[in-house]
mmCIF file with all atom_site columns, C-alpha atoms in Angstrom:
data_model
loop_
_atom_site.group_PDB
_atom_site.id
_atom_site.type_symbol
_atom_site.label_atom_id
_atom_site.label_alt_id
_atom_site.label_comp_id
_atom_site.label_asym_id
_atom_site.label_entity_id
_atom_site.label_seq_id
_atom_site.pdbx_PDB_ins_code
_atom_site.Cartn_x
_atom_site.Cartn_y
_atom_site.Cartn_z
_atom_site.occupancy
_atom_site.B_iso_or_equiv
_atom_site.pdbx_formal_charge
_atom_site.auth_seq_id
_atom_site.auth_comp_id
_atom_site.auth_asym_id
_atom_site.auth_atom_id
_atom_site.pdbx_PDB_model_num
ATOM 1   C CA . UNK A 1 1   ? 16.669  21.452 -54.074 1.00 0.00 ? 116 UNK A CA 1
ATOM 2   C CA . UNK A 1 2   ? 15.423  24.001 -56.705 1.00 0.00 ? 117 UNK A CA 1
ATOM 3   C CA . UNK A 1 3   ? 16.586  27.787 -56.792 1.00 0.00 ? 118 UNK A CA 1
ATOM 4   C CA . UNK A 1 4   ? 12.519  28.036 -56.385 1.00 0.00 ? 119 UNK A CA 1
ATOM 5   C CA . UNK A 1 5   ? 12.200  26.138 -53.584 1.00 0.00 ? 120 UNK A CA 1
ATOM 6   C CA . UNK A 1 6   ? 15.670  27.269 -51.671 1.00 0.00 ? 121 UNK A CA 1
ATOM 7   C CA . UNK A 1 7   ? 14.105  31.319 -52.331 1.00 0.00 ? 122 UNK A CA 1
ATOM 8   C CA . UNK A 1 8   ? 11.150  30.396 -50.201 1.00 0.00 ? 123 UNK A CA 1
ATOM 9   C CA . UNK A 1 9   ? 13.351  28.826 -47.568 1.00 0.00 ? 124 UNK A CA 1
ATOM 10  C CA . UNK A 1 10  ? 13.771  31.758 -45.178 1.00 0.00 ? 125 UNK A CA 1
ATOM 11  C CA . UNK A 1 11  ? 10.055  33.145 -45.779 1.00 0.00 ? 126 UNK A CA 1
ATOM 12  C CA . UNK A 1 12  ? 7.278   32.618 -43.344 1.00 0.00 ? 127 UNK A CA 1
ATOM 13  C CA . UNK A 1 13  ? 4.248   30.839 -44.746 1.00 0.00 ? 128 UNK A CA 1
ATOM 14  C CA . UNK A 1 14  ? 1.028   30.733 -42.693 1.00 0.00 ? 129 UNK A CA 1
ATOM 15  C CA . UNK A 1 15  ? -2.041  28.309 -43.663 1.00 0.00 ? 130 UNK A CA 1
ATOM 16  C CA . UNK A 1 16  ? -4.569  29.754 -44.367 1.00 0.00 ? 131 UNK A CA 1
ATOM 17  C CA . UNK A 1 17  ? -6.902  27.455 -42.705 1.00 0.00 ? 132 UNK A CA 1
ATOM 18  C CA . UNK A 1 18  ? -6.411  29.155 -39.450 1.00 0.00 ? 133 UNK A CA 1
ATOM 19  C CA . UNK A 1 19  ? -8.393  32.192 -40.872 1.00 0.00 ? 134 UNK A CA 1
ATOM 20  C CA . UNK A 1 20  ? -11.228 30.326 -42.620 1.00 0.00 ? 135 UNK A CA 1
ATOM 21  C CA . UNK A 1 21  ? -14.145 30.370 -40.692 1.00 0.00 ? 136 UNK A CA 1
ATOM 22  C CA . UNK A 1 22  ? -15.503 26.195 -39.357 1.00 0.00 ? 137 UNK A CA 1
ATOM 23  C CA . UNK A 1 23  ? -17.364 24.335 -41.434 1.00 0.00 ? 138 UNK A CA 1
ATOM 24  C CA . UNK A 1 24  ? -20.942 25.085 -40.529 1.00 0.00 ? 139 UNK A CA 1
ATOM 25  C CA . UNK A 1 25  ? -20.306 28.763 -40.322 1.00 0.00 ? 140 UNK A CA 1
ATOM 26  C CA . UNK A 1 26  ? -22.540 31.623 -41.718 1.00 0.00 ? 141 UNK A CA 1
ATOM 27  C CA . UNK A 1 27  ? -24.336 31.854 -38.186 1.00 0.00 ? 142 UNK A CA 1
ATOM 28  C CA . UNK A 1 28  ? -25.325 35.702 -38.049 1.00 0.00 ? 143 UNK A CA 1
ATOM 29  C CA . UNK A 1 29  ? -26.499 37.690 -34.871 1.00 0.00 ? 144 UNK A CA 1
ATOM 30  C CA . UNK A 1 30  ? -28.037 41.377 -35.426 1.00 0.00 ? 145 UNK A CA 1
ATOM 31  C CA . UNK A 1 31  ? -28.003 43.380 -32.572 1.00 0.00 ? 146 UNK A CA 1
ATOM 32  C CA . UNK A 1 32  ? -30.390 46.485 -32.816 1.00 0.00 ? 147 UNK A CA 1
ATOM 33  C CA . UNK A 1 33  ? -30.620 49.704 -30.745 1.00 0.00 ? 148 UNK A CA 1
ATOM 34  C CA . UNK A 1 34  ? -26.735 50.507 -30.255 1.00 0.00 ? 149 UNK A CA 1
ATOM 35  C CA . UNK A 1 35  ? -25.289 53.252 -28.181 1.00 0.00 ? 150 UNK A CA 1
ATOM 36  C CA . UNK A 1 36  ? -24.845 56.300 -30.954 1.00 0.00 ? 151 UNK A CA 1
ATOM 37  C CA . UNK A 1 37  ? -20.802 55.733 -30.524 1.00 0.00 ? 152 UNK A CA 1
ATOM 38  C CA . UNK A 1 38  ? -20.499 51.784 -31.299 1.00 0.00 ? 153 UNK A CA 1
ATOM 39  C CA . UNK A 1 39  ? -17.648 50.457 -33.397 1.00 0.00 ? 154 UNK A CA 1
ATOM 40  C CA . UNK A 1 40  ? -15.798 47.195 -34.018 1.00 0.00 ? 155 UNK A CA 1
ATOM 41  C CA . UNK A 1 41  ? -14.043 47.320 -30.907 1.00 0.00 ? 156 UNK A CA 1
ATOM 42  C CA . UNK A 1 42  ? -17.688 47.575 -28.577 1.00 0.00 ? 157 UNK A CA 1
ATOM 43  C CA . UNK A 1 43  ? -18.916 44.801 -31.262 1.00 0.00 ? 158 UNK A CA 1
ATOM 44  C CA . UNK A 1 44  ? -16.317 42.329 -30.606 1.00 0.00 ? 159 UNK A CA 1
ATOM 45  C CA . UNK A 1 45  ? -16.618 43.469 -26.859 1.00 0.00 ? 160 UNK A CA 1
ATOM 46  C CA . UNK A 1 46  ? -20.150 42.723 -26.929 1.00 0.00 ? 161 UNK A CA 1
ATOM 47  C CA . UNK A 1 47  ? -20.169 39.263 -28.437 1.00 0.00 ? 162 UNK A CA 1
ATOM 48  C CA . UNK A 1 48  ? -17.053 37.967 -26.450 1.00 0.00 ? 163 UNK A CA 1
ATOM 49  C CA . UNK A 1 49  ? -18.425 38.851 -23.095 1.00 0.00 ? 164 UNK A CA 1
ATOM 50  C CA . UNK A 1 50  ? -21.402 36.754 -23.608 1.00 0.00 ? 165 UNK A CA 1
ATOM 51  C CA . UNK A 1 51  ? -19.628 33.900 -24.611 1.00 0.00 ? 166 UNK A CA 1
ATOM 52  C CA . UNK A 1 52  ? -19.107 33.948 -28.591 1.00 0.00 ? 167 UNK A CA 1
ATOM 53  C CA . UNK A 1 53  ? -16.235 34.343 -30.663 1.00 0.00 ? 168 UNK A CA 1
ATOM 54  C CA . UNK A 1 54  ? -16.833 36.681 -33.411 1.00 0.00 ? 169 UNK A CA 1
ATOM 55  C CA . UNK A 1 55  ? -15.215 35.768 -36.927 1.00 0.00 ? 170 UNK A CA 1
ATOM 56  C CA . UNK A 1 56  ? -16.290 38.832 -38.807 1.00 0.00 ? 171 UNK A CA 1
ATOM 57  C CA . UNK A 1 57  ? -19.223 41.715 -38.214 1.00 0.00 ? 172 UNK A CA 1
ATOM 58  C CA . UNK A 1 58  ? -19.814 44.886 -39.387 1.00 0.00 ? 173 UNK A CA 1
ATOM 59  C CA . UNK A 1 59  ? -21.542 48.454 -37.280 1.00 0.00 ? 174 UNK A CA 1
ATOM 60  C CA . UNK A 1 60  ? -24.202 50.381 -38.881 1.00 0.00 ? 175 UNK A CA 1
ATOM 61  C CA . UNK A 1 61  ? -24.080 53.605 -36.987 1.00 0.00 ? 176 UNK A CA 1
ATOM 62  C CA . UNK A 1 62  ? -25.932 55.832 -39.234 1.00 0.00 ? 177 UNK A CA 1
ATOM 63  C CA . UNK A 1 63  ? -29.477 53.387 -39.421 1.00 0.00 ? 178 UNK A CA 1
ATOM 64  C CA . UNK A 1 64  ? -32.019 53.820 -37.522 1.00 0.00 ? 179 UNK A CA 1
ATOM 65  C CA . UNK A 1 65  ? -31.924 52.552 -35.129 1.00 0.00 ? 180 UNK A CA 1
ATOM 66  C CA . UNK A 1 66  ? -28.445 52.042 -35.353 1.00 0.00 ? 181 UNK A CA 1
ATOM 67  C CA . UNK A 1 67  ? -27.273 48.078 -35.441 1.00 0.00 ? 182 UNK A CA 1
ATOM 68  C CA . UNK A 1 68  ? -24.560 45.633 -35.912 1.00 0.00 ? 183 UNK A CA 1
ATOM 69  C CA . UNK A 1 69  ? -24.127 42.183 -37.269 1.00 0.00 ? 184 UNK A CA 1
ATOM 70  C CA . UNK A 1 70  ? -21.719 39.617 -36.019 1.00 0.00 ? 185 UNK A CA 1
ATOM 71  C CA . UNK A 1 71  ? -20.701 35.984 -37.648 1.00 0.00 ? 186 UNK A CA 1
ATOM 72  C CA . UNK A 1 72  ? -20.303 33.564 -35.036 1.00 0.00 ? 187 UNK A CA 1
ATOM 73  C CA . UNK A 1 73  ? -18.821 30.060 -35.637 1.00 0.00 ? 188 UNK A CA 1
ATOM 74  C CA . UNK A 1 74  ? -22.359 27.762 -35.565 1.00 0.00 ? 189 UNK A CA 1
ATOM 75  C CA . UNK A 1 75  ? -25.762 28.159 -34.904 1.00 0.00 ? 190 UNK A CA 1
ATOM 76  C CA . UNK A 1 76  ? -25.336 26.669 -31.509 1.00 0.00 ? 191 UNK A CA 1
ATOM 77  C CA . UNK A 1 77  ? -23.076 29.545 -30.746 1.00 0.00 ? 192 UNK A CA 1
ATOM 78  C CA . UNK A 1 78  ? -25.049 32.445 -32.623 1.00 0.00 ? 193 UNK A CA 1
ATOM 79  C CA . UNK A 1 79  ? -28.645 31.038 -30.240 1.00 0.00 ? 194 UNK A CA 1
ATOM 80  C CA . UNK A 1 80  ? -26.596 31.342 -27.240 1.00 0.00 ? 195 UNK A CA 1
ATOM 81  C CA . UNK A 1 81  ? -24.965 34.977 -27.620 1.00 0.00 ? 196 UNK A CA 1
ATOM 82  C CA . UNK A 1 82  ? -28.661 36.040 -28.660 1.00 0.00 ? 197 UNK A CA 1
ATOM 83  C CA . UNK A 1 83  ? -30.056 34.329 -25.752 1.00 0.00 ? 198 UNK A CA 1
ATOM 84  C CA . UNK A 1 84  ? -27.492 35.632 -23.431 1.00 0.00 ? 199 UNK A CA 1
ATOM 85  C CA . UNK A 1 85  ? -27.784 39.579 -24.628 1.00 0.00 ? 200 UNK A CA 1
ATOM 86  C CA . UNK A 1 86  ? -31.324 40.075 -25.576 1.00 0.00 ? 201 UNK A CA 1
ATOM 87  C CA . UNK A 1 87  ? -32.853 42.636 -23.905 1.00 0.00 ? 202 UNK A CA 1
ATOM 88  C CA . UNK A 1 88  ? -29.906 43.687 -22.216 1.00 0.00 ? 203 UNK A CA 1
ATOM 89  C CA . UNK A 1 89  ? -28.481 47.248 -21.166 1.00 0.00 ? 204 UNK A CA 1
ATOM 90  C CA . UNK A 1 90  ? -25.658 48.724 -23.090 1.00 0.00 ? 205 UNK A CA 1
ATOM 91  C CA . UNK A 1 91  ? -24.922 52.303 -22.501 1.00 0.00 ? 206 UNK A CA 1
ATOM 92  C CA . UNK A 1 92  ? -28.379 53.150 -21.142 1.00 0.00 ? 207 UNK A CA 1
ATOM 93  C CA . UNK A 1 93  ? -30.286 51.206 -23.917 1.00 0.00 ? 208 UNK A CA 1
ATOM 94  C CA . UNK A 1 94  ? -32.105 47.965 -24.389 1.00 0.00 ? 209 UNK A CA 1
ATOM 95  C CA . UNK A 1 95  ? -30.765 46.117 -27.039 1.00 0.00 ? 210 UNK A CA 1
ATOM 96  C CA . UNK A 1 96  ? -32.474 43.415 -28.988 1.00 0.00 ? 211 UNK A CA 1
ATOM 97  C CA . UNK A 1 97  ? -30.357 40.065 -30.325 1.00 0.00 ? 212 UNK A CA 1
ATOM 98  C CA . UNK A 1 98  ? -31.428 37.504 -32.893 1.00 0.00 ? 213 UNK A CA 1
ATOM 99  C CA . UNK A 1 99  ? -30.052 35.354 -34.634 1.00 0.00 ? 214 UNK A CA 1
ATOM 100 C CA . UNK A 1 100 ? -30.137 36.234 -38.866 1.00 0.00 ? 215 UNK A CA 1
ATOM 101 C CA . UNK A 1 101 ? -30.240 34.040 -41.994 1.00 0.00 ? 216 UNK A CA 1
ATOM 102 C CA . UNK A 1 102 ? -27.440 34.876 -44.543 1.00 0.00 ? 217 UNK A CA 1
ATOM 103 C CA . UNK A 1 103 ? -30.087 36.389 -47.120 1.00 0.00 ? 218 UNK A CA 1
ATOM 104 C CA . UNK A 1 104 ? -31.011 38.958 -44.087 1.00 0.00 ? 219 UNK A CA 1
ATOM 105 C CA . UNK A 1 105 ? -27.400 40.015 -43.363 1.00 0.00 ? 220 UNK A CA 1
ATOM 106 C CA . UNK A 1 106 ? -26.765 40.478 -47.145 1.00 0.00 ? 221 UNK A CA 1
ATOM 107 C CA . UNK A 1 107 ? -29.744 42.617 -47.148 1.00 0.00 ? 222 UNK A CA 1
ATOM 108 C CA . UNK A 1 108 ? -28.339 45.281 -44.965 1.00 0.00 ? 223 UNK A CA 1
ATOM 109 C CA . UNK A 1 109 ? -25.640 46.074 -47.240 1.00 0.00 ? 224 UNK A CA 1
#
């Protein structure tokens, strides 16, 4: 054994695979018309109630209307959070769901 390898004995290394999102990712819901006080926390909220689970997403609280975009594992996934929360009420408002190419996302940044 090396004095390399024997130093990185006792450390703790994690794959990174676990983080990387599934092949076939890049599956984008937009939600539109949030309650004035939405964060991460009422994103992920959101999306896991109706089913999904969120890999990444990002609030927009100071558009107008105010929105939020969530990656979901596969399109199959992303149809059936949108389906499930369109036109639902969240805090007193009707929010609208779709699902979002890649190029759309990046254009809210």
């Amino acid at each position: 054994m090396s004095d390399r390898d024997e130093g990185n004995r006792g450390s703790r290394s994690r794959s990174r695979s676990r983080s990387q999102p599934p092949v076939g990712g890049n599956s984008w819901v937009q939600i539109i018309d949030l309650p004035p006080k939405s964060n991460w926390s009422s994103l992920r909220r959101l999306i896991t109630g109706a089913g999904g689970r969120i890999l990444t997403g990002k609030v927009y609280q100071h558009r107008s209307p105010s929105c939020a975009v969530a990656e979901l594992s596969d399109a199959e996934e992303a149809q059936k959070v949108a389906q499930k929360l369109d036109g639902t009420d969240l805090a007193g408002r009707r929010i609208t769901v779709k699902v979002i190419s890649v190029e759309q996302r990046n254009k809210l940044d």
